[in-house]
Coordinates of C-alpha atoms and ligand atoms in Angstrom, one line a residue:
X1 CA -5.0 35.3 -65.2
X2 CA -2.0 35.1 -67.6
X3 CA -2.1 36.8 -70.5
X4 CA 1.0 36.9 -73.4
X5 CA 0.8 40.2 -74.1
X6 CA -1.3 43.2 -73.3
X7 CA -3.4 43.2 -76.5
X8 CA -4.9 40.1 -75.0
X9 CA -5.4 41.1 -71.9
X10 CA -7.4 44.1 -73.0
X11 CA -9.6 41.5 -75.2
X12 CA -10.5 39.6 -72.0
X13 CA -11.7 42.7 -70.3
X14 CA -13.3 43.5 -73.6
X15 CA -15.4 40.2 -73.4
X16 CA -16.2 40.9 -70.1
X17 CA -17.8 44.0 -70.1
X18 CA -19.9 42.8 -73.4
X19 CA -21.4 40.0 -71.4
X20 CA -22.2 42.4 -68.5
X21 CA -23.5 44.7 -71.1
X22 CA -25.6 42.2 -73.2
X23 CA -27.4 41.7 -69.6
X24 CA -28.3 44.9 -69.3
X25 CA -29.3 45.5 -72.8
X26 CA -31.8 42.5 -72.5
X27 CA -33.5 43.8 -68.9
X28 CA -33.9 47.3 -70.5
X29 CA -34.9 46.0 -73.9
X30 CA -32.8 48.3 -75.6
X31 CA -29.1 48.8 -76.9
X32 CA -26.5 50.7 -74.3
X33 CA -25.3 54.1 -75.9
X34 CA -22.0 55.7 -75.5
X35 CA -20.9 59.3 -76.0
X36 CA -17.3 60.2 -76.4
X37 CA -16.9 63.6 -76.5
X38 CA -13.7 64.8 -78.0
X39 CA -11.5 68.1 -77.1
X40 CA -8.1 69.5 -78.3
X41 CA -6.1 68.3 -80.9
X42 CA -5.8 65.9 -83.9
X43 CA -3.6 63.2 -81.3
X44 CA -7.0 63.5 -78.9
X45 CA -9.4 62.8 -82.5
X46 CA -7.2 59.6 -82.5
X47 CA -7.4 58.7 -78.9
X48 CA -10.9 58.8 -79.0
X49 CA -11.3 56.7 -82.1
X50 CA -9.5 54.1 -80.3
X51 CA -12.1 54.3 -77.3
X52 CA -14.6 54.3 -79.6
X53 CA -13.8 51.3 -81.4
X54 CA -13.6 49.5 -77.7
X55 CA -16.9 50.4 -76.6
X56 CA -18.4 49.3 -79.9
X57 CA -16.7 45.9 -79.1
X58 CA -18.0 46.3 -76.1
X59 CA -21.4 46.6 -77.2
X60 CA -22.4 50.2 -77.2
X61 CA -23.9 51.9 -79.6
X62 CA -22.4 55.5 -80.7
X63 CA -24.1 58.5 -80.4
X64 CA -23.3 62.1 -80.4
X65 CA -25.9 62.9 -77.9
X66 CA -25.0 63.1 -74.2
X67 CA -28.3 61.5 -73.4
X68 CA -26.5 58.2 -73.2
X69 CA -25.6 55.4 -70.6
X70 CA -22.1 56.3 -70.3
X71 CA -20.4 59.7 -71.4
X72 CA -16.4 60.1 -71.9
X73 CA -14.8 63.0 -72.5
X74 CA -11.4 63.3 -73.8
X75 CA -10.0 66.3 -72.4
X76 CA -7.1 68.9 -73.3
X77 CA -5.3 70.8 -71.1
X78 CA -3.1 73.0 -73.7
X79 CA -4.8 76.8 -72.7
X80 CA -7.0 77.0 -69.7
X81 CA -10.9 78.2 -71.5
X82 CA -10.0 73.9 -72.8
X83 CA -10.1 73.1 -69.6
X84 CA -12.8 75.6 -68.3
X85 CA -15.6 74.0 -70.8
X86 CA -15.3 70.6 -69.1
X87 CA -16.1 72.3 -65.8
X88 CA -18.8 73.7 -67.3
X89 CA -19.9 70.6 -69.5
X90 CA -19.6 68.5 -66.4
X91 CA -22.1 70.5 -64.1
X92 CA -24.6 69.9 -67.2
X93 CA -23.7 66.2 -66.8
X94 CA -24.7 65.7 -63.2
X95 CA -28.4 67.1 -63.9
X96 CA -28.4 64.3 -67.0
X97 CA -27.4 61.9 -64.3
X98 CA -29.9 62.8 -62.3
X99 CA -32.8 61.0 -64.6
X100 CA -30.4 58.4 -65.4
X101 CA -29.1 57.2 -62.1
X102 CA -27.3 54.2 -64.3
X103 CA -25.2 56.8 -66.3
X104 CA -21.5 56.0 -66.4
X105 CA -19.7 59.2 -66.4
X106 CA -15.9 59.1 -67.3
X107 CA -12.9 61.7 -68.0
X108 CA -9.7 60.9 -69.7
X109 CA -6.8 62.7 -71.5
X110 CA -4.6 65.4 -70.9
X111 CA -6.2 67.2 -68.6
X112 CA -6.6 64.1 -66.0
X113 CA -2.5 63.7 -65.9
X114 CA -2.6 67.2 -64.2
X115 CA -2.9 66.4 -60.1
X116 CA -4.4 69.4 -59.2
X117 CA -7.1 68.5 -62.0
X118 CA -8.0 64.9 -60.5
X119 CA -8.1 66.2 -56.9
X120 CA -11.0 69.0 -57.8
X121 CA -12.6 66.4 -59.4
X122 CA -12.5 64.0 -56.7
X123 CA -13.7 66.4 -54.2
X124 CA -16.6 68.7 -56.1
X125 CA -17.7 66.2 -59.0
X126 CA -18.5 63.3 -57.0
X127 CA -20.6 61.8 -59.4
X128 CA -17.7 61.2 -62.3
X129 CA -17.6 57.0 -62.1
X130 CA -14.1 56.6 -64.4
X131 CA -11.0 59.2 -64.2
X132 CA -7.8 57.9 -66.7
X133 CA -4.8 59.4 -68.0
X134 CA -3.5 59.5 -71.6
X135 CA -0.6 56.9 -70.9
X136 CA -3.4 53.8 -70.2
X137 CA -6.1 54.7 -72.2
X138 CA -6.3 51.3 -73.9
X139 CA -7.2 50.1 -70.1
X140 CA -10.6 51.5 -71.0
X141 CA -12.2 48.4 -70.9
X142 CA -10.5 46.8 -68.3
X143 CA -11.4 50.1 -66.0
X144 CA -14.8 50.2 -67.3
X145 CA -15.2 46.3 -65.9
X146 CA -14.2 47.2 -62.4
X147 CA -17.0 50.2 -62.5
X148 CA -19.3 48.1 -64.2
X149 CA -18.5 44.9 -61.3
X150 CA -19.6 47.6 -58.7
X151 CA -16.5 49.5 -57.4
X152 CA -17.7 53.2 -56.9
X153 CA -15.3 55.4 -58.6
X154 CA -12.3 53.7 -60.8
X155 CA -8.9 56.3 -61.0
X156 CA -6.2 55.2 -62.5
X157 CA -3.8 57.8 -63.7
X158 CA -0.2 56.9 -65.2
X159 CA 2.8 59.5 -64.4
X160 CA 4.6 57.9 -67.6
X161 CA 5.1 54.6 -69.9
X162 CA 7.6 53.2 -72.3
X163 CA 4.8 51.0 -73.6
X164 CA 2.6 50.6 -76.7
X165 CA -0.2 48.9 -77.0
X166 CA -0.8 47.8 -81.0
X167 CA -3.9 46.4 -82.1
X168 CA -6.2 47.7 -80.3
X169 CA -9.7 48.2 -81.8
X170 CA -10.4 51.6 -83.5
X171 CA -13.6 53.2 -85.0
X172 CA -12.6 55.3 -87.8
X173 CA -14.6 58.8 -88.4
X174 CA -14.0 59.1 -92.1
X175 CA -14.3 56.2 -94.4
X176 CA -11.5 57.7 -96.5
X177 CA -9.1 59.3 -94.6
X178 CA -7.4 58.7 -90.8
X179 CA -4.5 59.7 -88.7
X180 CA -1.9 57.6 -88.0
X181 CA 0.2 58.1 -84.9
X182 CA 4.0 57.8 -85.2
X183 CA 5.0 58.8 -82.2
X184 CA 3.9 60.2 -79.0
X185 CA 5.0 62.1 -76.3
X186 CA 7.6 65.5 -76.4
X187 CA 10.8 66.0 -75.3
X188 CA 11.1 69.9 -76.5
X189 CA 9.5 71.5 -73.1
X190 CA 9.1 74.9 -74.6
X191 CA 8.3 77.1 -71.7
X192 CA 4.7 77.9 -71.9
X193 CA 3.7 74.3 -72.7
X194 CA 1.9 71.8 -71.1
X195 CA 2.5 69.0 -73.0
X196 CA 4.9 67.5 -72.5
X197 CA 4.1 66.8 -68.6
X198 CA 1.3 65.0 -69.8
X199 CA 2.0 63.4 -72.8
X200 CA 5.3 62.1 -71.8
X201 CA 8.7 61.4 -73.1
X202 CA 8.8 60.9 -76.7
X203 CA 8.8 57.7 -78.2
X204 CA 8.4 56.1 -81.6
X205 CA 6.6 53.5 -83.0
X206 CA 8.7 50.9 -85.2
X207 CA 8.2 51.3 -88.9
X208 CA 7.6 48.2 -89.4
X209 CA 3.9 48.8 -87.1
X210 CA 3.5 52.1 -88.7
X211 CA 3.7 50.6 -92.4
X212 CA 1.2 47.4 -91.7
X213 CA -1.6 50.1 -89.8
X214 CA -1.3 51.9 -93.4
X215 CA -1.4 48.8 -95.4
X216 CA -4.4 48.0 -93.5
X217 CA -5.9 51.3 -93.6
X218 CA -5.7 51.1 -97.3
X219 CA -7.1 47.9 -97.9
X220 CA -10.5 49.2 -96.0
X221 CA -10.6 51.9 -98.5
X222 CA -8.5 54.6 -96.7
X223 CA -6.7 56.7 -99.3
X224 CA -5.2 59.8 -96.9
X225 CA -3.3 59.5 -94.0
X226 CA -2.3 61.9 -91.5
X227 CA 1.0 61.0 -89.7
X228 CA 0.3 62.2 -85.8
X229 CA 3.4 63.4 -83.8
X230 CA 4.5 66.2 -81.3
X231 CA 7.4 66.8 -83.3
X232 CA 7.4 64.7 -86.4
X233 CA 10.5 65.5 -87.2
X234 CA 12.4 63.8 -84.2
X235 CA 10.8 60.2 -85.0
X236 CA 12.4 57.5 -85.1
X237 CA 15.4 59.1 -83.1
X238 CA 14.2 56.7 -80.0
X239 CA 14.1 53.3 -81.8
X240 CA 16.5 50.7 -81.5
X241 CA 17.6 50.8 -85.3
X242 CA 16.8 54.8 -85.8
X243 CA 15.8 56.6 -88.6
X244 CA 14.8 59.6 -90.0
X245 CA 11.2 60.7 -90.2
X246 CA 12.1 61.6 -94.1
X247 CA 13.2 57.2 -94.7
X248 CA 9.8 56.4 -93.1
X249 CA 7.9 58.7 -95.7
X250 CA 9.7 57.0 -98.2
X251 CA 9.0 53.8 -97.0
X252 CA 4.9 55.2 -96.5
X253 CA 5.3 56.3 -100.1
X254 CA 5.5 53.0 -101.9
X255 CA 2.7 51.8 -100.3
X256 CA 0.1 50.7 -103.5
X257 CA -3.2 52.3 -103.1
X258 CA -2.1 55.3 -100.6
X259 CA -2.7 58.9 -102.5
X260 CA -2.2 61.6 -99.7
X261 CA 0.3 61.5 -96.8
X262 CA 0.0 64.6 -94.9
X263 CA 1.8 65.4 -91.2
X264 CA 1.3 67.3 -88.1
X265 CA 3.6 68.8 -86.2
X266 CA 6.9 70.2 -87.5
X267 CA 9.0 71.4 -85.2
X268 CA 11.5 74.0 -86.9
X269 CA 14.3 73.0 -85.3
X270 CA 14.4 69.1 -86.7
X271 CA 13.7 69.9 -89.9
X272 CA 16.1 68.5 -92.5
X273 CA 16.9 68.9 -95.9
X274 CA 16.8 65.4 -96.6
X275 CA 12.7 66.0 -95.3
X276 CA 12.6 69.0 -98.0
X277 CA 14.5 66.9 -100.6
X278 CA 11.7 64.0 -99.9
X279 CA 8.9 66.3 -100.2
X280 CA 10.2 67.9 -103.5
X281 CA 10.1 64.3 -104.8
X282 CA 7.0 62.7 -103.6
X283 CA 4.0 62.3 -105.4
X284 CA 1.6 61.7 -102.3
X285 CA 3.3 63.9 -99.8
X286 CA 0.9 67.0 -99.8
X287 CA 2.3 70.5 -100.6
X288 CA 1.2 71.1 -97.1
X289 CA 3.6 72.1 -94.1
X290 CA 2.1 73.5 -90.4
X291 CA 5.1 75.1 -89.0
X292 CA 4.5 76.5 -85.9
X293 CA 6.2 79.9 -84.8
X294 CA 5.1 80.9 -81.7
X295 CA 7.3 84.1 -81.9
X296 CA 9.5 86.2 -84.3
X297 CA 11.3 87.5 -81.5
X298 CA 14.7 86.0 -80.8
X299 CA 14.8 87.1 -77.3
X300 CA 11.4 85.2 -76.9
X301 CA 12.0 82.3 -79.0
X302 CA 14.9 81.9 -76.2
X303 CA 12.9 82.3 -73.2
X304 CA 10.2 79.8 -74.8
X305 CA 13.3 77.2 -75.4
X306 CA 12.1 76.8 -79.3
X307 CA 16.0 76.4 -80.1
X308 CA 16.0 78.6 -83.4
X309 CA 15.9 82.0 -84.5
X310 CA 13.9 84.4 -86.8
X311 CA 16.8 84.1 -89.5
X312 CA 16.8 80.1 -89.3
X313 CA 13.1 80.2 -89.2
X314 CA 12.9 82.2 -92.2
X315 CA 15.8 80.5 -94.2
X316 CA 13.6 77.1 -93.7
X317 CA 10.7 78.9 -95.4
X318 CA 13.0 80.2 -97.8
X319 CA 14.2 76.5 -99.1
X320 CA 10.5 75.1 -98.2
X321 CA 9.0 77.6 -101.2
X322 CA 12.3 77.5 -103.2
X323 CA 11.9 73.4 -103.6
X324 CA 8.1 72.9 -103.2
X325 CA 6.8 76.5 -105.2
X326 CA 3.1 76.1 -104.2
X327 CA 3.5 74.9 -100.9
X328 CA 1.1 76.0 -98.1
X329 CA 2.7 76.8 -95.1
X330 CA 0.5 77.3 -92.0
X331 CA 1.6 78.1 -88.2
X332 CA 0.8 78.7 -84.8
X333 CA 1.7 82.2 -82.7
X334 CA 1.5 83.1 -79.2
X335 CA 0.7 86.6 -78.1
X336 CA 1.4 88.2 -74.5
X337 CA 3.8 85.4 -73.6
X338 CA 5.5 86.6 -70.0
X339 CA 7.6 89.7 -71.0
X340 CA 6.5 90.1 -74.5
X341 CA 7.1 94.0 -75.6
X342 CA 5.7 96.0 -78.5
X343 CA 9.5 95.2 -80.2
X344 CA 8.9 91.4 -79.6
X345 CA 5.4 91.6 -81.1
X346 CA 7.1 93.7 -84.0
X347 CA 9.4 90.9 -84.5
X348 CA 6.2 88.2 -84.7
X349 CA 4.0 90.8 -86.9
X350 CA 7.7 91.0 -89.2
X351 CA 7.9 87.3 -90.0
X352 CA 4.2 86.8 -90.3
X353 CA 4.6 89.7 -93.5
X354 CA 7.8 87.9 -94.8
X355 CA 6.6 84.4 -94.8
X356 CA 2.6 85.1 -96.1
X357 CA 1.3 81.9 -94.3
X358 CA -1.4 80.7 -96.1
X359 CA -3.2 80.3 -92.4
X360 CA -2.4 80.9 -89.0
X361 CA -3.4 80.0 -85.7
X362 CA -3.6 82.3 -83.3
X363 CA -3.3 82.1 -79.6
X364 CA -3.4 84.6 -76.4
X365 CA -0.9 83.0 -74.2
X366 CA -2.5 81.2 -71.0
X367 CA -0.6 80.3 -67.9
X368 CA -0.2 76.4 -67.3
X369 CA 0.7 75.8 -63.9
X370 CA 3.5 73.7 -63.7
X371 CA 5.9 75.1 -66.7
X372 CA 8.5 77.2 -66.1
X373 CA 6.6 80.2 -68.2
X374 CA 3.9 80.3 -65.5
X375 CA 6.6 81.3 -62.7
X376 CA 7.6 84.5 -64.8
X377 CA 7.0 87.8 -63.0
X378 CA 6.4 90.0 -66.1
X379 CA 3.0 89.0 -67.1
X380 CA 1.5 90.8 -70.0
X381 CA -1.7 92.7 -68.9
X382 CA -4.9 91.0 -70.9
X383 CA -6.1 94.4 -72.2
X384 CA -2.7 94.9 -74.2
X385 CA -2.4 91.1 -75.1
X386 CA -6.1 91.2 -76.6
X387 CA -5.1 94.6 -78.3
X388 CA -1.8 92.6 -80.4
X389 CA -4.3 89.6 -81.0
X390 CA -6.3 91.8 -82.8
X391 CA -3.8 93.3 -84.6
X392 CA -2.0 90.1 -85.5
X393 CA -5.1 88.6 -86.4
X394 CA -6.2 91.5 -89.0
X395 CA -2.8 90.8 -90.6
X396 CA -3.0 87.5 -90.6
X397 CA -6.7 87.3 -91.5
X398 CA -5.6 89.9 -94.8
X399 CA -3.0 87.6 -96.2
X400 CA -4.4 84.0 -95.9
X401 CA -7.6 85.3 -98.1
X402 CA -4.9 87.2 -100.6
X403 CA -3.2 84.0 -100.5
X404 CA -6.1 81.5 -101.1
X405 CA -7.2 83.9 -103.8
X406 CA -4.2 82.7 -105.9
X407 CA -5.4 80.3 -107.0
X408 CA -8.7 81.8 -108.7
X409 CA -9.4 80.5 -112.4
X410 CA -7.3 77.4 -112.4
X411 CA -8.1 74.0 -112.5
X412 CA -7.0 71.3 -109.3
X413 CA -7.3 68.5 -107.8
X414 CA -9.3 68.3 -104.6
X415 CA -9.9 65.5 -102.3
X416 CA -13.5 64.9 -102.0
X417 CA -14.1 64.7 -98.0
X418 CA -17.8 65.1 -96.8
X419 CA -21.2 66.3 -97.4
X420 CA -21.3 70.0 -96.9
X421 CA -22.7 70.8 -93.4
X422 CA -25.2 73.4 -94.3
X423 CA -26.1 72.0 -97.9
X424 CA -25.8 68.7 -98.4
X425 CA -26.2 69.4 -102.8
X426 CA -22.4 70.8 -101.6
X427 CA -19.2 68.1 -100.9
X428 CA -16.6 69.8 -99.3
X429 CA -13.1 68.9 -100.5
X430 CA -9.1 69.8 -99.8
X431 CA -6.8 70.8 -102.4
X432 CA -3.0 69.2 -102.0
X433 CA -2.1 72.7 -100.2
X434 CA -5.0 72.0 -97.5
X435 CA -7.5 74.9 -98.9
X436 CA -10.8 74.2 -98.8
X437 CA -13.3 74.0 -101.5
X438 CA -16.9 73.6 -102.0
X439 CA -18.5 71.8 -105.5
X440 CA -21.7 70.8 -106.6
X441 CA -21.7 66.8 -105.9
X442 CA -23.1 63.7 -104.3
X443 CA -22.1 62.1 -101.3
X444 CA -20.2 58.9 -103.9
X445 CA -17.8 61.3 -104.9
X446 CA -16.0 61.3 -101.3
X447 CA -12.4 59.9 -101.2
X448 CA -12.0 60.7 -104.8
X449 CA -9.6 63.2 -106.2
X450 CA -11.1 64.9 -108.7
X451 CA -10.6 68.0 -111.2
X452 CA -12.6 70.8 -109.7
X453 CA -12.2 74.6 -111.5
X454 CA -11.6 77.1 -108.6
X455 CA -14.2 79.5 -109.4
X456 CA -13.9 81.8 -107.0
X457 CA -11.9 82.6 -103.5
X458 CA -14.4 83.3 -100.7
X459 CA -12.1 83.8 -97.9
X460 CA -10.4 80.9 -96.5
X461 CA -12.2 78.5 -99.4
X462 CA -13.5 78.1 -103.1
X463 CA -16.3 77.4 -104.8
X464 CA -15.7 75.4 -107.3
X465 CA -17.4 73.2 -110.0
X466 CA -16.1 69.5 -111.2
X467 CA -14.6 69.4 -115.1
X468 CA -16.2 66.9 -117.1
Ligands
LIG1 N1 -0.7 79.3 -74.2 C1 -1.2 79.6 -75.5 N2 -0.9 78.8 -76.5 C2 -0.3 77.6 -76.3 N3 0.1 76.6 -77.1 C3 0.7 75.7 -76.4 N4 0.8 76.1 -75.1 C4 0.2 77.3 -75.0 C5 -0.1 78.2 -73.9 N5 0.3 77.9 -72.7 C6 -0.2 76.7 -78.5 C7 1.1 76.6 -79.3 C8 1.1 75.2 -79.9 C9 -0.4 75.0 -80.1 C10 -0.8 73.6 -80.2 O1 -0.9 75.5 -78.9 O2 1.1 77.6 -80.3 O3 1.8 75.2 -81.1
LIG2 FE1 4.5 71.8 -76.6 FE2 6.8 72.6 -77.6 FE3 6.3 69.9 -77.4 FE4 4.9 71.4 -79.2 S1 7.1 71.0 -79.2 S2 4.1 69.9 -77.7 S3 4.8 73.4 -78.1 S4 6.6 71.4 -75.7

């Protein structure tokens, strides 16, 4: 077959499988349902929603229950107890294929690019029907037809691509809000980090791709987008005409209709002061920015490959607050990297105080085979690492509720989002900053901005009541 681009190619297979499916459907007498099971981070939540909107095509129907006719989990490989819980998850899978002998079982994502990873597979979880990477996951359905035309197991696992596939078929989770991927991919190999090796290089999308997804997001009622990168602020330097990551918010910002852009993730060392500038003068950019720190300590920072220093690290928080007052600034730490002493962890507790993050993510450092951190002699021991995670996260834990508390009293605007989880009188809703707060409302209200009253600071979140 010849197909003009892959896009089509992808809707053949998609066809396909719908007529094999709509066969089954009608000997069982029932629809086919699908489980995709998500792991990791906000790039994986995206992933999946485009293998969700495929199987739907396909025919499936969605469910959340592993009790289905074919399971997929998108799996992350960042720290090991990620990659643990599919072990687990997929011993509990083989005794669910047991009663279903038709169960399709597949694994995809991050941890799938890892060799090691595919070969255990291969060898002690026979039953898994569909192994792919994160380079070719919009070859779901043309995998899925070679599985479902009889061939046993189906692997096919990409060491890289320069492709990317638009217009593929995508199931959003929220009706209001959705990320949009810029770019994918990171060049930065920071020591400890896996990503890179199975993400792949960076590249960008074109603006011009990025600005119609939006436009069409918008006109199906989305009205807050995230923008999805490694390093967000390194887009665009890969394109054939380049530009900055701070002319394509201001080419997201005129967009009618749009009222939030957020971002995820900053990398300190490409951010500008034309991104800073841009932010200070946006009315939909959200006084939001996750900047991770992994370290205070310069002699770390080195080792990890991060390419700044406490001082520059601090002088960007410095003109962050200076330009953009009530910004909330949220990071990410390691503790016990390979080496790490009570001076480096000193160092990491220091900038924590200085910049008063509004929230922080903590991590103990794990050992990914393959980067260049896992070959260091001098690893920490766990009981002294767990001892400066608790410390850190005390800290930590102390300022973000100080910090949320600030806001106690006044009047904002918060972005209704969903029905409150454990009571659904409750709709839980973001403030520009990204705090959460809860308010008496109905489920109508969501993807509205409304004037809540901050009543009071529980922690990480409000409650708060609309004004009339
Ligand atoms: N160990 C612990 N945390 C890690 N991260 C990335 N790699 C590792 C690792 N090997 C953390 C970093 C990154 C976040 C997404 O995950 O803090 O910013
Ligand atoms: Fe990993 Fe560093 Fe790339 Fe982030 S910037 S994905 S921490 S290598």
């Amino acid at each position: 077959m010849n197909f003009v681009n892959e896009t089509e190619k992808q809707a053949y297979y998609i066809a396909k499988c719908k007529e094999i499916i709509s066969n089954r459907e009608k000997e069982l007498g029932r629809k086919l349902k699908a489980c995709v099971a998500t792991f990791g981070c906000q790039m994986n939540f995206k992933d999946s929603e485009k293998l969700i909107g495929i199987l739907n095509e396909i025919g499936y129907e969605e469910t959340e229950d592993e009790h289905a006719d074919l399971v997929l989990y998108n799996t992350c490989t960042v720290r090991e107890n990620a990659n643990l819980k599919i072990y687990g998850r997929l011993g509990y899978l083989s005794k669910l294929k047991k009663e279903n002998s038709n169960m399709i079982i597949g694994l995809c994502g991050c941890m799938m690019q890892e060799e090691h990873v595919v070969e255990k597979i291969k060898k002690s979880y026979k039953f898994v029907d569909l192994i792919f990477g994160t380079h070719n996951i919009f070859k779901l359905a043309e995998l899925l037809y070679e599985r479902l035309s009889g061939q046993k197991s189906v692997i096919d696992i990409w060491q890289g691509t320069t492709e990317i596939v638009e217009d593929l078929p995508s199931e959003r989770k929220y009706s209001f809000k959705s990320g949009v991927n810029i770019m994918y991919g990171c060049n930065n190999f920071c020591s400890y980090c896996i990503v890179p090796y199975v993400r792949g290089r960076e590249r960008s999308r074109k603006p011009e791709d990025i600005i119609n997804e939006i436009k069409k997001l918008v006109s199906e009622g989305v009205v807050e987008i995230m923008l999805l990168g490694q390093n967000v602020n390194s887009y665009g330097k890969t394109l054939e005409n380049p530009m900055t990551f701070a002319q394509l918010l201001q080419e997201i910002e005129k967009i009618d209709g749009l009222k939030r852009v957020r971002f995820m993730t900053s990398h300190p060392k490409d951010l500008s002061d034309e991104l800073i500038d841009v932010m200070a003068h946006s009315k939909k950019i959200c006084k939001q920015m996750h900047l991770p720190l992994q370290s205070g300590s310069d002699r770390l920072l080195k080792i990890m490959n991060r390419h700044y220093d406490k001082q520059h690290y601090l002088e960007i928080v410095d003109k962050l607050r200076k330009a953009i007052p009530d910004i909330g600034i949220s990071t990410d730490i390691i503790v016990g990297f390979p080496g790490e002493t009570e001076e480096d962890f000193n160092e990491t507790l220091d900038v924590v105080k200085k910049v008063q993050y509004d929230s922080a993510f903590t991590f103990i450092y794990s050992k990914r085979s393959g980067t260049p951190a896992a070959e260091m002699e001098n690893q920490v021991p766990q009981d002294v690492v767990k001892d400066r995670f608790d410390r850190l996260l005390k800290v930590v834990n102390e300022i973000s509720s100080k910090k949320t508390a600030k806001y106690e009293g006044t009047t904002q605007l918060v972005m209704a989002e969903e029905v409150n989880s454990h009571d659904p009188e409750l709709i839980t809703g973001r403030l520009s900053n990204n705090t959460v707060v809860h308010f008496k409302g109905t489920k109508d209200l969501i993807g509205q901005e409304l004037k809540v009253k901050l009543l009071k600071a529980k922690g990480f979140y409000y409650f708060g009541e609309i004004e009339a």
